[in-house]
Structure formats: C-alpha cells, structure tokens
Amino acid sequence: MIAPAIVWFQRDLRLADNPALSAAVASGAPLIPLFILDEAEGGDWRLGGAARWWLHESLAALSGALERHGAPLTLRRGETAAALMRLVEETGAAAVYWSRVHEPWTTERDARIETTLRQRGVAARSFAGALLAEPGSIRNAEGRPFRVFTPFWRALAERPQPAPPSPAPKRLRAGPAAASDRLETWRLQPKTPDWAEGLRESWRPGETAARRRLDDFLKDGIGAYDRLRDFPAEDGASRLSPHLHWGEISPLQIWRAAAVAPAEARRAFLRELGWREFCAHLLAAHPDMPDAPLDPAFARFPWASDARAFTAWTRGETGYPLVDAAMRQLWRTGFMHNRLRMVAASFLVKHLLLPWREGERWFWDTLVDADLANNSGNWQWVAGCGADAAPYFRIFNPVLQGEKFDAEGTFVRRFIPELARLDAKYIHKPWAAPERALREADVALGETYPRPIVDHMAARRRALAALATIRGRPPL
C-alpha cells in the first residue's frame, strides 16, 4: 500500500500548470490536497480585507474543482508548520509537495519545514511556478541583482523559451479522509457592514474565471493594449493581476498564450509581466523593501503628518476629480487602473507630503491584487526612493493627467456622480468653473463636492523644498 502524499497549496490555487500537483500525481501516491490559513503569518503584512474576500472565493472555486477531480480539499487553520506536521502524523503521509512563494517570511519558514520533514523521514519537494524566473536566477554582469528594470527585462525576455504549461490532471487519486475546517468558519468575508458588494459585482475569482479572462483579453483586448492601457474609461487592462497573485493562472500560461498577439501589443503587455518579476526579484534581494526606502537618503526625508489629509485621500475627497475617482474605484471594486495608481500615489507623497508607507498600507488593505513585492516596489518607485525610481521632482499634475487621459470625464463621472453633469471643460478642475456652470450641474463646491485640499503649484514647491533637504537644490 502506497503512503499518501500531501499537496500543500499556497498561492497556486489552480490545477493546470501546477508543477507541485503534477509531480505528486506522477508519484502514484494517493493525494491529500491541503490549504493552511495562518492568521499571524506576515506580521504587519497579514492579509488585507480585500485579499481575504478574494481568498474565500478562490478557495471555494479550488475546492469545487478538486472535488470534481476526485480529491477533496482539506482546510486547516493555525501556525503553518504545526498544522502541516499534524496532518502528516494523522495521515501517515510520506511526502509533501508545494509551490514556492517568495515573501521573506515564507522563504525562511519553508526552509525550516523542509528540514523538519526530512528529519522525520518525510520527503519534502518544493517547486517553482509563481514566477517566470526564480529570484537570484537573473543577475547583471557583476553577478548582482539588477536595480534597473530595462536591462532586467532584456535579460528575462532573452532567456530560452520555457516548456509549455502542463494541463490539469484528468483525475486525482484521493488519500485517506482528513478532518477539515468549513471555509465559512474562517470568516474571510465581511459581515456587518458588508463592504464587498462592489467586489462581487466586479470579479469572479477562481481558475476557470482566470482562464476565461485571459482568453477574452487575448481575443478582444490585447490588440489595442498599447494604445488604450493609459485610458481608465476604456476596458484596456487585462485585469489578470489578482488571478496571478493567487496563482489561479500562472505567468507561464500568460506568457505562452500571448504569443498569438501582434508583436507590438505583445511586447507592451509582457513588459508589465516583466515588471511584476522585477519587483519580486527586488524583494528577494532587499527583504526590508516594504518598510525601508531602497535609497537610504530618504530615511531623512521630512514627511508631514496630517490625518485629515490622509482621510480625505482615502475617501476620494481631495477636490481633484481624477484622484478622487481613482480612490473611489479602489474602495468600490478593489482595483485601480495602473496609470491612476501612479497619479493617486504621487498625490499622496508629493502634494500632501505624506509617507509612502501610509499609502502602501492602504493599498494593501483595499486591493484584491495586493502583492507585497509589487505594492512596495511600486510605492517606492512613485516616491522616488526605490530601484529605477521615478525622480522625486517629477510630480504628476492631476488636472493635466485628467485632461489627457480622461478628456471627456467619462471615468470621473462614473465614480463621482455628483460631478456627472459638469461640462467636460471643467470636469477635472471644477473650482475653475463659473458659478452658472456649477449651478446648472447641481455642484456646490465645499458642499456636494470638496474644494481642493491643496493648491497644485504650492504643493509642488513644498515637495521640491522637502527634497532639497536631502538632495541639495533639486531641478525645477
């Protein structure tokens, strides 16, 4: 009789192109699929609210898929290593298979687990799959991790083509039954108040939905991706990021499937996948990246402290319509258009002079695609303190950004209905509208919609003066 094997799912919540699952099936052992919820894991970077909602839905989808394939999902809650070892003892499992993830604490944890399993005579086999290239596998000519994206991307894109993604197993041989938590008892979804209505309207988590989203994007979206991706009112984004984060689809599946797209559009799209890889490699090389600036000079930056301004930013009440629409999109849907992430983040750190870590934590709690490497890498990029960062003195003008990328105000009207009737000429600067235009649009500044909480030019001067304290006189 063959002893069972545990397939420990982490952020590889799929059956297709799952090397750990494929290897476990190939072993011939009966399988015990497992997911462990460790509420304490990550410390300050425990799962945010939107991510918890997504995880519930994704686990429900994975559980159904595994059940249909013949091996039910076992759910356990508690400290990861202890929960895993208990299941090994209960079932007599002779092997544990899992896919690697790359947060600093998971790397250390998995090394300890692997040692403990082998000391107990249990085979421990971990696999790549969350990234196209494992951290540390791409280095510059000096043998160091890249700090600039373009040469990193070039090195990644020039690697030999990987093998095609593997299909999902047709059938799974189930191991002995194991006690399992009920997903509902984990309380991953909000109860009162139920703030997830917009998430349910906007998303369908799970492997099947991820594959459908990719197919639809390749059929109808990627051809115009490089032309439309900067316009938030257009459906130009792939919206694959939360599916990628939770491993409902692999980067290899996306990479290979995109080969059918026109060359220019394919390059623009895959470059975004490359940025995701770049951030993951940065985090592996700099484990403190979520909390400390990669540019040490910014440790001396004179950040402001303004709770009222931060609250106005989170609520989409800054008085700058493009910023406010972006922040309301985030709260409503758990997602923000990529260009607007740059505009909204720049507004926080440069117009309001508030620490990038405050914005990073807000995004962590509200994004369904909250990813430690991407989130911290992107915030440091905008703040000017990260690798390959945007210069701090480059300050987005939210009015000009709105006029360029949402000229008719379509996106703003969608998320700020109180401005819906305002003429496009003033939609991104309602304070400049004549009183008659405001009355006709039922807009009362300071009442139905706020006045700007800062003046753009004054805020720009203040930001540059702050930069001068750590850099000397900055460019104007």
Short mmCIF file of C-alpha atoms in Angstrom, two decimals:
data_model
loop_
_atom_site.label_atom_id
_atom_site.label_comp_id
_atom_site.label_asym_id
_atom_site.label_seq_id
_atom_site.Cartn_x
_atom_site.Cartn_y
_atom_site.Cartn_z
CA MET A 1 0.00 0.00 0.00
CA ILE A 2 1.42 3.38 -1.03
CA ALA A 3 1.54 6.02 1.70
CA PRO A 4 -0.35 9.21 0.84
CA ALA A 5 1.23 12.49 -0.23
CA ILE A 6 0.13 15.96 0.83
CA VAL A 7 -0.18 18.62 -1.86
CA TRP A 8 0.14 21.86 0.10
CA PHE A 9 -1.46 24.72 -1.83
CA GLN A 10 -0.29 28.24 -1.02
CA ARG A 11 -0.66 30.80 -3.79
CA ASP A 12 -1.01 28.26 -6.59
CA LEU A 13 -4.78 27.87 -6.42
CA ARG A 14 -5.10 26.04 -9.75
CA LEU A 15 -4.90 22.57 -11.23
CA ALA A 16 -3.35 23.37 -14.63
CA ASP A 17 0.36 24.20 -14.91
CA ASN A 18 0.91 23.36 -11.25
CA PRO A 19 4.29 21.58 -11.08
CA ALA A 20 3.84 20.51 -7.45
CA LEU A 21 0.48 18.90 -8.20
CA SER A 22 1.77 17.29 -11.39
CA ALA A 23 4.75 15.78 -9.57
CA ALA A 24 2.52 14.46 -6.80
CA VAL A 25 0.19 12.84 -9.33
CA ALA A 26 3.16 11.31 -11.17
CA SER A 27 4.36 9.71 -7.92
CA GLY A 28 1.32 7.44 -7.95
CA ALA A 29 0.56 8.20 -4.30
CA PRO A 30 -2.98 8.94 -3.14
CA LEU A 31 -3.27 12.66 -2.54
CA ILE A 32 -4.42 14.92 0.27
CA PRO A 33 -4.79 18.49 -1.06
CA LEU A 34 -4.28 20.99 1.77
CA PHE A 35 -4.59 24.71 2.38
CA ILE A 36 -3.48 26.28 5.68
CA LEU A 37 -4.66 29.67 6.91
CA ASP A 38 -2.12 31.16 9.30
CA GLU A 39 -3.72 34.36 10.57
CA ALA A 40 -0.49 35.55 12.21
CA GLU A 41 1.80 34.95 9.25
CA GLY A 42 3.33 38.06 7.76
CA GLY A 43 3.14 40.13 10.94
CA ASP A 44 2.30 43.67 9.86
CA TRP A 45 1.65 42.31 6.36
CA ARG A 46 -1.13 39.91 7.21
CA LEU A 47 -3.88 39.60 4.61
CA GLY A 48 -5.84 42.79 4.00
CA GLY A 49 -9.62 42.91 3.84
CA ALA A 50 -9.97 42.76 0.04
CA ALA A 51 -7.43 39.94 -0.19
CA ARG A 52 -9.33 37.94 2.43
CA TRP A 53 -12.52 38.30 0.39
CA TRP A 54 -10.73 37.08 -2.73
CA LEU A 55 -9.13 34.15 -0.89
CA HIS A 56 -12.52 32.91 0.30
CA GLU A 57 -13.92 32.93 -3.22
CA SER A 58 -10.80 31.39 -4.72
CA LEU A 59 -10.68 28.57 -2.17
CA ALA A 60 -14.35 27.83 -2.81
CA ALA A 61 -13.57 27.51 -6.53
CA LEU A 62 -10.48 25.35 -5.92
CA SER A 63 -12.37 23.12 -3.51
CA GLY A 64 -15.07 22.50 -6.11
CA ALA A 65 -12.51 21.72 -8.81
CA LEU A 66 -10.61 19.28 -6.59
CA GLU A 67 -13.84 17.57 -5.55
CA ARG A 68 -14.80 17.08 -9.19
CA HIS A 69 -11.37 15.61 -9.89
CA GLY A 70 -11.69 13.12 -7.06
CA ALA A 71 -9.66 14.51 -4.14
CA PRO A 72 -11.34 16.95 -1.72
CA LEU A 73 -9.51 19.96 -0.28
CA THR A 74 -8.58 19.84 3.41
CA LEU A 75 -8.66 23.20 5.20
CA ARG A 76 -6.68 23.78 8.37
CA ARG A 77 -6.14 26.95 10.38
CA GLY A 78 -3.22 27.68 12.69
CA GLU A 79 0.53 28.11 12.70
CA THR A 80 1.66 26.75 9.33
CA ALA A 81 4.40 24.32 10.33
CA ALA A 82 2.41 22.90 13.25
CA ALA A 83 -0.74 22.43 11.15
CA LEU A 84 1.22 20.70 8.39
CA MET A 85 3.04 18.35 10.78
CA ARG A 86 -0.22 17.39 12.48
CA LEU A 87 -1.71 16.36 9.15
CA VAL A 88 1.42 14.35 8.31
CA GLU A 89 1.06 12.47 11.59
CA GLU A 90 -2.70 11.93 11.24
CA THR A 91 -2.49 10.53 7.72
CA GLY A 92 0.92 8.86 7.66
CA ALA A 93 1.88 10.94 4.64
CA ALA A 94 5.29 10.04 3.21
CA ALA A 95 5.76 13.17 1.11
CA VAL A 96 4.75 16.83 0.95
CA TYR A 97 4.68 18.74 -2.34
CA TRP A 98 4.33 22.51 -2.61
CA SER A 99 4.97 25.52 -4.83
CA ARG A 100 7.37 28.16 -3.55
CA VAL A 101 6.30 31.72 -2.74
CA HIS A 102 8.79 34.46 -2.12
CA GLU A 103 7.92 36.74 0.76
CA PRO A 104 10.82 36.97 3.24
CA TRP A 105 8.98 35.11 5.98
CA THR A 106 7.81 32.29 3.69
CA THR A 107 11.34 31.63 2.43
CA GLU A 108 12.61 31.19 5.99
CA ARG A 109 9.54 29.21 7.06
CA ASP A 110 9.75 26.77 4.16
CA ALA A 111 13.42 26.10 4.83
CA ARG A 112 12.57 25.14 8.44
CA ILE A 113 9.65 22.98 7.29
CA GLU A 114 11.81 21.16 4.76
CA THR A 115 14.40 20.37 7.44
CA THR A 116 11.77 19.13 9.90
CA LEU A 117 10.07 16.91 7.31
CA ARG A 118 13.31 15.26 6.28
CA GLN A 119 14.29 14.69 9.89
CA ARG A 120 11.02 12.78 10.24
CA GLY A 121 11.67 10.72 7.13
CA VAL A 122 9.09 12.57 5.02
CA ALA A 123 10.05 13.61 1.50
CA ALA A 124 9.89 17.38 1.00
CA ARG A 125 9.62 18.60 -2.58
CA SER A 126 9.10 22.25 -3.50
CA PHE A 127 8.68 23.66 -6.99
CA ALA A 128 8.84 26.91 -8.93
CA GLY A 129 5.71 28.26 -10.55
CA ALA A 130 4.84 31.67 -9.10
CA LEU A 131 7.32 33.45 -11.38
CA LEU A 132 8.87 33.04 -14.80
CA ALA A 133 12.33 33.13 -13.19
CA GLU A 134 13.18 32.29 -9.61
CA PRO A 135 14.74 35.11 -7.54
CA GLY A 136 18.50 35.09 -7.87
CA SER A 137 18.46 33.44 -11.27
CA ILE A 138 18.83 36.71 -13.22
CA ARG A 139 21.87 38.82 -12.42
CA ASN A 140 23.88 41.57 -14.04
CA ALA A 141 27.40 41.25 -15.44
CA GLU A 142 28.83 41.71 -11.94
CA GLY A 143 26.74 38.84 -10.59
CA ARG A 144 24.44 41.12 -8.63
CA PRO A 145 20.64 41.53 -8.75
CA PHE A 146 19.50 44.19 -11.22
CA ARG A 147 18.48 47.59 -9.83
CA VAL A 148 17.27 48.95 -13.18
CA PHE A 149 14.26 47.48 -14.93
CA THR A 150 15.18 47.74 -18.62
CA PRO A 151 18.30 45.52 -18.50
CA PHE A 152 16.46 43.12 -16.18
CA TRP A 153 13.61 42.89 -18.66
CA ARG A 154 16.01 42.36 -21.53
CA ALA A 155 17.73 39.52 -19.65
CA LEU A 156 14.37 37.94 -18.76
CA ALA A 157 12.98 38.20 -22.29
CA GLU A 158 16.14 36.69 -23.81
CA ARG A 159 16.04 33.54 -21.69
CA PRO A 160 15.30 30.31 -23.58
CA GLN A 161 11.61 29.68 -24.05
CA PRO A 162 10.28 27.55 -21.19
CA ALA A 163 8.44 24.30 -21.77
CA PRO A 164 4.70 24.63 -22.49
CA PRO A 165 2.37 24.77 -19.50
CA SER A 166 1.17 21.41 -18.28
CA PRO A 167 -2.55 20.58 -18.42
CA ALA A 168 -4.66 19.86 -15.37
CA PRO A 169 -4.69 16.22 -14.26
CA LYS A 170 -7.68 14.34 -15.59
CA ARG A 171 -8.24 12.52 -12.32
CA LEU A 172 -6.82 12.65 -8.80
CA ARG A 173 -6.47 9.61 -6.56
CA ALA A 174 -7.75 10.59 -3.13
CA GLY A 175 -5.85 9.76 0.03
CA PRO A 176 -7.40 8.96 3.42
CA ALA A 177 -10.12 11.33 4.61
CA ALA A 178 -8.88 14.06 6.92
CA ALA A 179 -10.78 16.40 9.20
CA SER A 180 -11.28 19.77 7.55
CA ASP A 181 -12.49 23.18 8.63
CA ARG A 182 -15.51 24.61 6.87
CA LEU A 183 -14.50 27.61 4.81
CA GLU A 184 -17.33 29.71 6.22
CA THR A 185 -15.94 29.40 9.75
CA TRP A 186 -12.80 31.28 8.71
CA ARG A 187 -14.81 34.49 8.35
CA LEU A 188 -12.76 35.81 5.49
CA GLN A 189 -15.70 37.76 4.11
CA PRO A 190 -17.16 40.90 5.73
CA LYS A 191 -20.44 40.61 7.59
CA THR A 192 -21.53 43.94 9.08
CA PRO A 193 -21.05 46.25 7.38
CA ASP A 194 -20.85 44.30 4.14
CA TRP A 195 -18.50 46.44 2.07
CA ALA A 196 -17.83 43.76 -0.57
CA GLU A 197 -20.84 44.36 -2.86
CA GLY A 198 -18.68 46.17 -5.41
CA LEU A 199 -16.09 43.38 -5.31
CA ARG A 200 -18.75 40.77 -6.04
CA GLU A 201 -20.04 42.86 -8.94
CA SER A 202 -16.54 43.35 -10.38
CA TRP A 203 -14.79 40.00 -10.00
CA ARG A 204 -15.14 36.24 -10.40
CA PRO A 205 -12.21 34.60 -8.58
CA GLY A 206 -11.00 31.11 -9.43
CA GLU A 207 -9.05 29.24 -12.07
CA THR A 208 -11.91 28.96 -14.57
CA ALA A 209 -12.62 32.69 -14.38
CA ALA A 210 -8.91 33.48 -14.73
CA ARG A 211 -8.61 31.41 -17.87
CA ARG A 212 -11.77 32.98 -19.30
CA ARG A 213 -10.44 36.44 -18.52
CA LEU A 214 -7.17 35.68 -20.32
CA ASP A 215 -8.98 34.24 -23.34
CA ASP A 216 -11.27 37.25 -23.58
CA PHE A 217 -8.35 39.65 -23.30
CA LEU A 218 -6.36 37.86 -25.98
CA LYS A 219 -9.39 37.83 -28.25
CA ASP A 220 -10.72 41.34 -27.73
CA GLY A 221 -8.21 43.42 -25.77
CA ILE A 222 -4.54 42.79 -26.35
CA GLY A 223 -4.52 44.14 -29.91
CA ALA A 224 -5.31 47.61 -28.57
CA TYR A 225 -3.45 47.23 -25.28
CA ASP A 226 -0.53 49.53 -26.08
CA ARG A 227 -2.99 52.17 -27.36
CA LEU A 228 -5.69 52.03 -24.67
CA ARG A 229 -3.93 50.94 -21.48
CA ASP A 230 -3.45 54.52 -20.22
CA PHE A 231 -7.12 55.49 -20.53
CA PRO A 232 -9.08 54.46 -17.42
CA ALA A 233 -12.52 54.81 -19.03
CA GLU A 234 -11.56 52.17 -21.61
CA ASP A 235 -11.54 48.44 -20.94
CA GLY A 236 -7.88 48.30 -21.92
CA ALA A 237 -6.34 46.50 -18.94
CA SER A 238 -6.10 42.72 -18.72
CA ARG A 239 -7.28 42.68 -15.06
CA LEU A 240 -5.32 39.48 -14.57
CA SER A 241 -3.30 40.76 -11.59
CA PRO A 242 -5.41 39.27 -8.75
CA HIS A 243 -5.67 35.95 -10.61
CA LEU A 244 -1.87 36.00 -10.98
CA HIS A 245 -1.29 36.89 -7.34
CA TRP A 246 -3.34 33.96 -6.07
CA GLY A 247 -1.93 31.59 -8.66
CA GLU A 248 -5.26 30.90 -10.33
CA ILE A 249 -3.27 31.28 -13.52
CA SER A 250 0.49 31.06 -13.91
CA PRO A 251 2.78 33.63 -15.53
CA LEU A 252 3.93 30.88 -17.89
CA GLN A 253 0.36 30.29 -19.08
CA ILE A 254 0.02 34.00 -19.83
CA TRP A 255 3.44 34.25 -21.46
CA ARG A 256 2.82 31.37 -23.82
CA ALA A 257 -0.79 32.30 -24.60
CA ALA A 258 0.22 35.87 -25.52
CA ALA A 259 2.43 34.54 -28.33
CA VAL A 260 -0.57 34.77 -30.69
CA ALA A 261 -0.89 38.55 -30.21
CA PRO A 262 0.52 41.20 -32.56
CA ALA A 263 4.20 41.82 -31.76
CA GLU A 264 3.92 45.43 -30.53
CA ALA A 265 0.95 44.79 -28.30
CA ARG A 266 2.51 41.57 -27.00
CA ARG A 267 5.73 43.35 -26.03
CA ALA A 268 3.85 46.12 -24.20
CA PHE A 269 1.73 43.60 -22.30
CA LEU A 270 4.51 41.18 -21.41
CA ARG A 271 6.65 44.07 -20.23
CA GLU A 272 4.09 44.55 -17.44
CA LEU A 273 4.55 40.89 -16.53
CA GLY A 274 8.27 41.63 -16.50
CA TRP A 275 7.78 44.47 -14.01
CA ARG A 276 6.00 42.02 -11.70
CA GLU A 277 9.03 39.74 -11.92
CA PHE A 278 11.40 42.67 -11.33
CA CYS A 279 9.62 43.62 -8.10
CA ALA A 280 9.72 40.02 -6.86
CA HIS A 281 13.47 39.85 -7.50
CA LEU A 282 13.95 43.19 -5.74
CA LEU A 283 12.09 41.95 -2.67
CA ALA A 284 14.19 38.80 -2.54
CA ALA A 285 17.36 40.92 -2.66
CA HIS A 286 16.00 43.54 -0.21
CA PRO A 287 13.69 41.83 2.32
CA ASP A 288 13.05 45.12 4.13
CA MET A 289 11.71 46.80 0.96
CA PRO A 290 8.10 47.07 2.28
CA ASP A 291 9.28 49.13 5.24
CA ALA A 292 12.54 50.88 4.35
CA PRO A 293 13.47 53.04 1.34
CA LEU A 294 15.97 51.44 -1.01
CA ASP A 295 17.57 54.87 -1.32
CA PRO A 296 18.87 55.44 2.23
CA ALA A 297 18.82 59.21 1.79
CA PHE A 298 15.03 59.10 2.03
CA ALA A 299 15.27 57.91 5.61
CA ARG A 300 15.90 61.61 6.37
CA PHE A 301 13.02 62.93 4.27
CA PRO A 302 10.82 65.39 6.23
CA TRP A 303 7.44 63.73 5.74
CA ALA A 304 4.37 65.54 7.02
CA SER A 305 1.79 64.23 9.49
CA ASP A 306 -1.78 65.14 8.55
CA ALA A 307 -4.52 62.69 9.49
CA ARG A 308 -7.28 64.80 7.93
CA ALA A 309 -5.50 64.98 4.58
CA PHE A 310 -4.85 61.24 4.63
CA THR A 311 -8.52 60.54 5.37
CA ALA A 312 -9.60 62.84 2.53
CA TRP A 313 -7.29 60.92 0.19
CA THR A 314 -8.62 57.51 1.24
CA ARG A 315 -12.22 58.64 0.83
CA GLY A 316 -11.73 60.29 -2.55
CA GLU A 317 -12.40 63.77 -1.19
CA THR A 318 -9.26 65.70 -2.14
CA GLY A 319 -11.05 68.05 -4.54
CA TYR A 320 -9.06 66.75 -7.50
CA PRO A 321 -11.57 64.68 -9.51
CA LEU A 322 -9.13 62.25 -11.17
CA VAL A 323 -7.50 61.39 -7.84
CA ASP A 324 -10.87 61.10 -6.12
CA ALA A 325 -12.37 58.90 -8.85
CA ALA A 326 -9.35 56.62 -8.62
CA MET A 327 -9.65 56.27 -4.86
CA ARG A 328 -13.38 55.59 -5.09
CA GLN A 329 -12.78 52.98 -7.78
CA LEU A 330 -10.36 51.30 -5.37
CA TRP A 331 -12.83 51.29 -2.48
CA ARG A 332 -15.72 50.15 -4.64
CA THR A 333 -14.04 47.48 -6.75
CA GLY A 334 -10.79 46.55 -5.00
CA PHE A 335 -8.89 47.64 -8.11
CA MET A 336 -7.34 50.80 -9.51
CA HIS A 337 -6.27 51.46 -13.08
CA ASN A 338 -2.48 51.36 -13.39
CA ARG A 339 -1.98 54.97 -14.53
CA LEU A 340 -4.26 56.15 -11.77
CA ARG A 341 -2.22 54.23 -9.22
CA MET A 342 0.70 56.44 -10.21
CA VAL A 343 -1.37 59.63 -10.10
CA ALA A 344 -3.06 58.85 -6.76
CA ALA A 345 0.18 57.69 -5.16
CA SER A 346 2.08 60.72 -6.41
CA PHE A 347 -0.62 62.98 -4.97
CA LEU A 348 -0.23 61.41 -1.53
CA VAL A 349 3.56 61.59 -1.33
CA LYS A 350 4.18 64.81 -3.25
CA HIS A 351 1.10 67.01 -2.99
CA LEU A 352 0.32 66.00 0.59
CA LEU A 353 3.89 65.09 1.58
CA LEU A 354 2.60 62.04 3.46
CA PRO A 355 4.83 58.95 3.84
CA TRP A 356 4.66 56.40 1.04
CA ARG A 357 4.33 53.66 3.67
CA GLU A 358 0.88 55.02 4.64
CA GLY A 359 -0.34 54.71 1.07
CA GLU A 360 1.30 51.32 0.73
CA ARG A 361 -0.66 50.03 3.73
CA TRP A 362 -3.95 51.48 2.47
CA PHE A 363 -3.48 49.78 -0.89
CA TRP A 364 -2.50 46.57 0.91
CA ASP A 365 -5.85 46.51 2.69
CA THR A 366 -8.06 47.57 -0.23
CA LEU A 367 -6.56 45.96 -3.37
CA VAL A 368 -7.71 42.50 -4.40
CA ASP A 369 -4.34 42.13 -6.15
CA ALA A 370 -2.33 43.28 -3.10
CA ASP A 371 1.10 41.75 -3.56
CA LEU A 372 3.96 42.51 -1.19
CA ALA A 373 6.65 42.86 -3.87
CA ASN A 374 4.55 44.79 -6.38
CA ASN A 375 2.92 47.05 -3.82
CA SER A 376 6.13 48.06 -2.08
CA GLY A 377 8.11 48.28 -5.32
CA ASN A 378 5.51 50.49 -6.98
CA TRP A 379 5.14 52.81 -3.98
CA GLN A 380 8.90 53.24 -3.72
CA TRP A 381 9.05 53.89 -7.46
CA VAL A 382 6.48 56.70 -7.23
CA ALA A 383 8.05 58.14 -4.08
CA GLY A 384 11.41 58.33 -5.85
CA CYS A 385 13.20 56.25 -3.22
CA GLY A 386 13.19 52.82 -4.87
CA ALA A 387 15.07 50.97 -7.58
CA ASP A 388 14.83 52.52 -11.04
CA ALA A 389 12.54 55.08 -9.39
CA ALA A 390 10.71 58.00 -10.96
CA PRO A 391 12.61 61.14 -9.94
CA TYR A 392 11.00 62.75 -6.91
CA PHE A 393 10.90 66.10 -8.70
CA ARG A 394 8.63 64.60 -11.39
CA ILE A 395 5.25 65.49 -9.94
CA PHE A 396 2.06 64.48 -11.70
CA ASN A 397 -0.38 67.33 -12.28
CA PRO A 398 -3.76 65.64 -11.66
CA VAL A 399 -5.60 68.19 -13.81
CA LEU A 400 -3.36 67.70 -16.84
CA GLN A 401 -3.40 63.94 -16.34
CA GLY A 402 -7.20 64.00 -16.35
CA GLU A 403 -7.41 66.21 -19.42
CA LYS A 404 -5.01 63.95 -21.29
CA PHE A 405 -6.28 60.50 -20.30
CA ASP A 406 -9.96 61.16 -19.47
CA ALA A 407 -10.69 64.12 -21.72
CA GLU A 408 -14.47 63.84 -21.62
CA GLY A 409 -14.53 62.98 -17.94
CA THR A 410 -16.14 59.59 -18.58
CA PHE A 411 -14.19 57.86 -15.84
CA VAL A 412 -14.66 60.70 -13.36
CA ARG A 413 -18.42 60.77 -13.95
CA ARG A 414 -18.62 57.02 -13.36
CA PHE A 415 -17.17 57.22 -9.86
CA ILE A 416 -18.08 60.79 -8.85
CA PRO A 417 -21.77 61.06 -9.73
CA GLU A 418 -22.00 64.47 -8.04
CA LEU A 419 -19.95 65.84 -10.94
CA ALA A 420 -21.76 63.87 -13.64
CA ARG A 421 -23.49 66.90 -15.18
CA LEU A 422 -20.49 69.22 -15.20
CA ASP A 423 -19.18 70.30 -18.59
CA ALA A 424 -16.08 68.38 -19.74
CA LYS A 425 -14.22 71.69 -19.90
CA TYR A 426 -14.34 71.86 -16.10
CA ILE A 427 -14.69 68.22 -15.07
CA HIS A 428 -11.06 67.99 -13.91
CA LYS A 429 -10.98 71.46 -12.32
CA PRO A 430 -14.47 72.26 -11.03
CA TRP A 431 -13.10 75.18 -8.97
CA ALA A 432 -12.39 76.96 -12.27
CA ALA A 433 -15.99 76.63 -13.49
CA PRO A 434 -18.17 79.79 -13.47
CA GLU A 435 -20.98 79.88 -10.94
CA ARG A 436 -23.59 79.39 -13.64
CA ALA A 437 -21.96 76.19 -14.90
CA LEU A 438 -21.78 74.85 -11.34
CA ARG A 439 -25.45 75.69 -10.65
CA GLU A 440 -26.60 74.03 -13.88
CA ALA A 441 -24.67 70.91 -12.91
CA ASP A 442 -26.00 70.96 -9.32
CA VAL A 443 -22.47 71.28 -7.96
CA ALA A 444 -21.90 73.29 -4.80
CA LEU A 445 -18.18 73.39 -4.07
CA GLY A 446 -17.47 72.73 -0.43
CA GLU A 447 -20.88 71.08 -0.04
CA THR A 448 -21.67 68.49 -2.71
CA TYR A 449 -18.01 68.20 -3.75
CA PRO A 450 -14.94 69.45 -1.87
CA ARG A 451 -12.67 72.27 -2.88
CA PRO A 452 -9.03 71.22 -3.44
CA ILE A 453 -7.31 70.48 -0.15
CA VAL A 454 -4.01 71.81 -1.57
CA ASP A 455 -3.02 74.12 -4.40
CA HIS A 456 -1.04 72.22 -7.03
CA MET A 457 1.71 74.79 -7.54
CA ALA A 458 2.12 75.48 -3.83
CA ALA A 459 2.25 71.75 -3.12
CA ARG A 460 4.85 71.30 -5.84
CA ARG A 461 7.07 73.99 -4.36
CA ARG A 462 6.74 72.44 -0.91
CA ALA A 463 7.65 68.99 -2.24
CA LEU A 464 10.74 70.31 -4.02
CA ALA A 465 11.80 72.19 -0.90
CA ALA A 466 11.47 69.00 1.12
CA LEU A 467 13.57 67.15 -1.43
CA ALA A 468 16.23 69.85 -1.19
CA THR A 469 16.76 68.96 2.48
CA ILE A 470 18.20 65.57 1.48
CA ARG A 471 19.47 66.25 -2.03
CA GLY A 472 20.55 69.89 -2.16
CA ARG A 473 18.87 72.15 -4.68
CA PRO A 474 16.68 69.95 -6.95
CA PRO A 475 15.94 70.57 -10.62
CA LEU A 476 12.85 72.76 -11.19
#
